[in-house]
C-alpha positions as a printed Julia matrix, in Angstrom:
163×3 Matrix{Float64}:
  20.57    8.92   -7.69
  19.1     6.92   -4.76
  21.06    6.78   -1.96
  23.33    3.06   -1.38
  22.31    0.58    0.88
  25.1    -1.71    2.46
  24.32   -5.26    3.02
  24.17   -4.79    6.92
  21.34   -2.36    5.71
  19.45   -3.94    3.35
  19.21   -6.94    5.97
  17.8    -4.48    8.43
  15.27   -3.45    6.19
  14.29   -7.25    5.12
  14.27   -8.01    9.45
  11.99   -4.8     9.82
   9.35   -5.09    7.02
   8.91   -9.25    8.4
   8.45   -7.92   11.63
   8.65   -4.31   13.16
   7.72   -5.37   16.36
  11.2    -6.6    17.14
  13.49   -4.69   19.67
  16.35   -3.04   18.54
  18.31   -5.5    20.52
  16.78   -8.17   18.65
  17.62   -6.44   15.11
  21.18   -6.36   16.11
  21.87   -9.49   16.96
  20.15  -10.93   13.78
  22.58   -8.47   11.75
  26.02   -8.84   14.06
  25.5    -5.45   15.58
  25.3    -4.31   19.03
  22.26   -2.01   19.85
  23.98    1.23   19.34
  25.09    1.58   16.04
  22.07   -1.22   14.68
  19.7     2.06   16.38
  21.86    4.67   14.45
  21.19    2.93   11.28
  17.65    2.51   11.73
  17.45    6.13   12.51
  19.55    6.64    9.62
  16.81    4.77    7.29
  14.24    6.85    8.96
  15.77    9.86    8.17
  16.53    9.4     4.75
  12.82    7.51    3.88
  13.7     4.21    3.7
  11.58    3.29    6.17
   8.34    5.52    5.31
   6.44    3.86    9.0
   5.81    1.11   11.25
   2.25   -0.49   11.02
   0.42   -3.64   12.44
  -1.34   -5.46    9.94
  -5.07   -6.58   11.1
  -6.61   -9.7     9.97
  -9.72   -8.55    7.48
 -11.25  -11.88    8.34
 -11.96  -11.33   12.14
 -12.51   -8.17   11.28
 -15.59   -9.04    8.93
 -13.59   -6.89    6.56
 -13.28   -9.84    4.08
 -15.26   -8.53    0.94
 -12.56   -7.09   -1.26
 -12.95   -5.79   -4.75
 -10.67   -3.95   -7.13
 -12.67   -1.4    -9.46
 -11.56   -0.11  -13.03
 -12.79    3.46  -13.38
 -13.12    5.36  -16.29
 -13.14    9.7   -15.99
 -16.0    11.09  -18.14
 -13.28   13.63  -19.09
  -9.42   13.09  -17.55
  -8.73   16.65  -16.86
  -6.23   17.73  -14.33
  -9.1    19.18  -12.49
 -11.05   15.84  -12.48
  -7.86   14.16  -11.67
  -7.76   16.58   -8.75
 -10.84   15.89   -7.86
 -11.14   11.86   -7.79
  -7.81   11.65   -6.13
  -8.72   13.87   -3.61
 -12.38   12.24   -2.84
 -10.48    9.02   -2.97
  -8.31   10.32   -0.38
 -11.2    10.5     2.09
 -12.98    7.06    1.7
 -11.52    4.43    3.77
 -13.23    1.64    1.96
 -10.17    2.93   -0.87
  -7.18    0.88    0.56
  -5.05    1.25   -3.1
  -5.48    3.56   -5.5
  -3.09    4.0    -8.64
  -3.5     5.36  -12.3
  -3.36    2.93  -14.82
  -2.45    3.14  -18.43
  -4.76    2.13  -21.12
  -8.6     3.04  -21.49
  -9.5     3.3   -17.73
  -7.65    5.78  -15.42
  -7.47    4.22  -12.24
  -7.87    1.04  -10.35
  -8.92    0.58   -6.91
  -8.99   -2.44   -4.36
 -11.37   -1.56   -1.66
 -12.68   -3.32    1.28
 -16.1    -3.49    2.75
 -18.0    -5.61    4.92
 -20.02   -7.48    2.04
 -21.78   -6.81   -0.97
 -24.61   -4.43    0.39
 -21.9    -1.76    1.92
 -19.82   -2.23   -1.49
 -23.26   -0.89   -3.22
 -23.42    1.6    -1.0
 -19.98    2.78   -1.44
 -20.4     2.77   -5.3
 -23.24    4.74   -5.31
 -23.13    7.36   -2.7
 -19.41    7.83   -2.97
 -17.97    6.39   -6.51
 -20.91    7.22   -8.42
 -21.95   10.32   -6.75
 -18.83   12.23   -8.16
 -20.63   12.61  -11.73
 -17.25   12.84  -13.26
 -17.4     8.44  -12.76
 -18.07    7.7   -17.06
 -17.35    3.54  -16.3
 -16.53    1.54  -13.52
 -15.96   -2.47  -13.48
 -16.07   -4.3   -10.55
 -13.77   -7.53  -10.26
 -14.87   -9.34   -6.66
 -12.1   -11.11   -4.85
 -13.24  -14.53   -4.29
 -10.02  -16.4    -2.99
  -7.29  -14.39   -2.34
  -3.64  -16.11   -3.57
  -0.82  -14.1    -2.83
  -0.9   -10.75   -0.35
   2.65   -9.3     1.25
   3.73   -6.03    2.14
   7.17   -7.08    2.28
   9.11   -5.38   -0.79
  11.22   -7.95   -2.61
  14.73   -6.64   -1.29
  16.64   -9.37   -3.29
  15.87   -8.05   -6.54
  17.66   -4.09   -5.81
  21.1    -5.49   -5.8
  22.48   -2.87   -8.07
  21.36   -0.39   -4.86
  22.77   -2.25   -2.6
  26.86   -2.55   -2.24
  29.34   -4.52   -0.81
């Protein structure tokens, strides 16, 4: 069973995934805490994996990272060693910014990010494609993104969190 979050917790964790950047300080006084024990419970959520990392998020855009496309492949044969092997290769690639099996025909979906459609071809061929264990892959390009957070929806765990 997952560990229980208090409320004083869970509102640390919604502060911190909006904005890691803030001082402990800051953290307490947004939760009613003084800096000392706010600290202990962020160490506490460390600990215990709640709080995997801190990370800034970049904007693709300025970054002329702004081609984004999320691929369906297909194994020619889903054997734990082919498994193995894609996840592994995937592991490497930075253009690979998701990864997750799927259910259904395909195996695994991937959003990946490249400058524009030339380095995506590259990518597909000398890395995808060059695996030859690859059967099927379908390409969906991102042309407007809607919707992207990293922030988990917090509200929705209430039977984790007590009172």
């Amino acid at each position: 069973m997952a560990e229980e979050l208090d409320p004083v917790d869970a509102r640390i964790l919604d502060i911190l995934q909006q904005d890691a950047g803030l001082s402990v300080a800051e953290v307490a006084d947004r939760v009613g805490l003084s800096a000392s024990p706010c600290w202990r419970r962020i160490k506490r959520l460390e600990d215990t994996g709640f709080i995997r990392k801190r990370v800034t998020l970049l904007d693709a855009d300025k970054l002329g990272l702004d081609f984004e496309v999320y691929a369906i492949v297909k194994l020619s044969l889903p054997s734990s060693e082919n498994l193995d092997i894609f996840e592994a290769a995937v592991a490497h690639w930075p253009e690979v910014v998701q990864c997750a099996t799927i259910t259904g025909r395909e195996d695994y979906v991937l959003r990946i990010i490249t400058s524009d459609m030339h380095a995506f071809d590259k990518f597909l061929r000398e890395k995808l494609l060059s695996l030859n264990i690859v059967s099927d892959c379908e390409s969906h390009i991102v042309t407007r993104g809607v919707k992207n957070v990293t922030a988990l929806p917090l509200g929705i765990v209430t039977p984790h969190v007590t009172s």
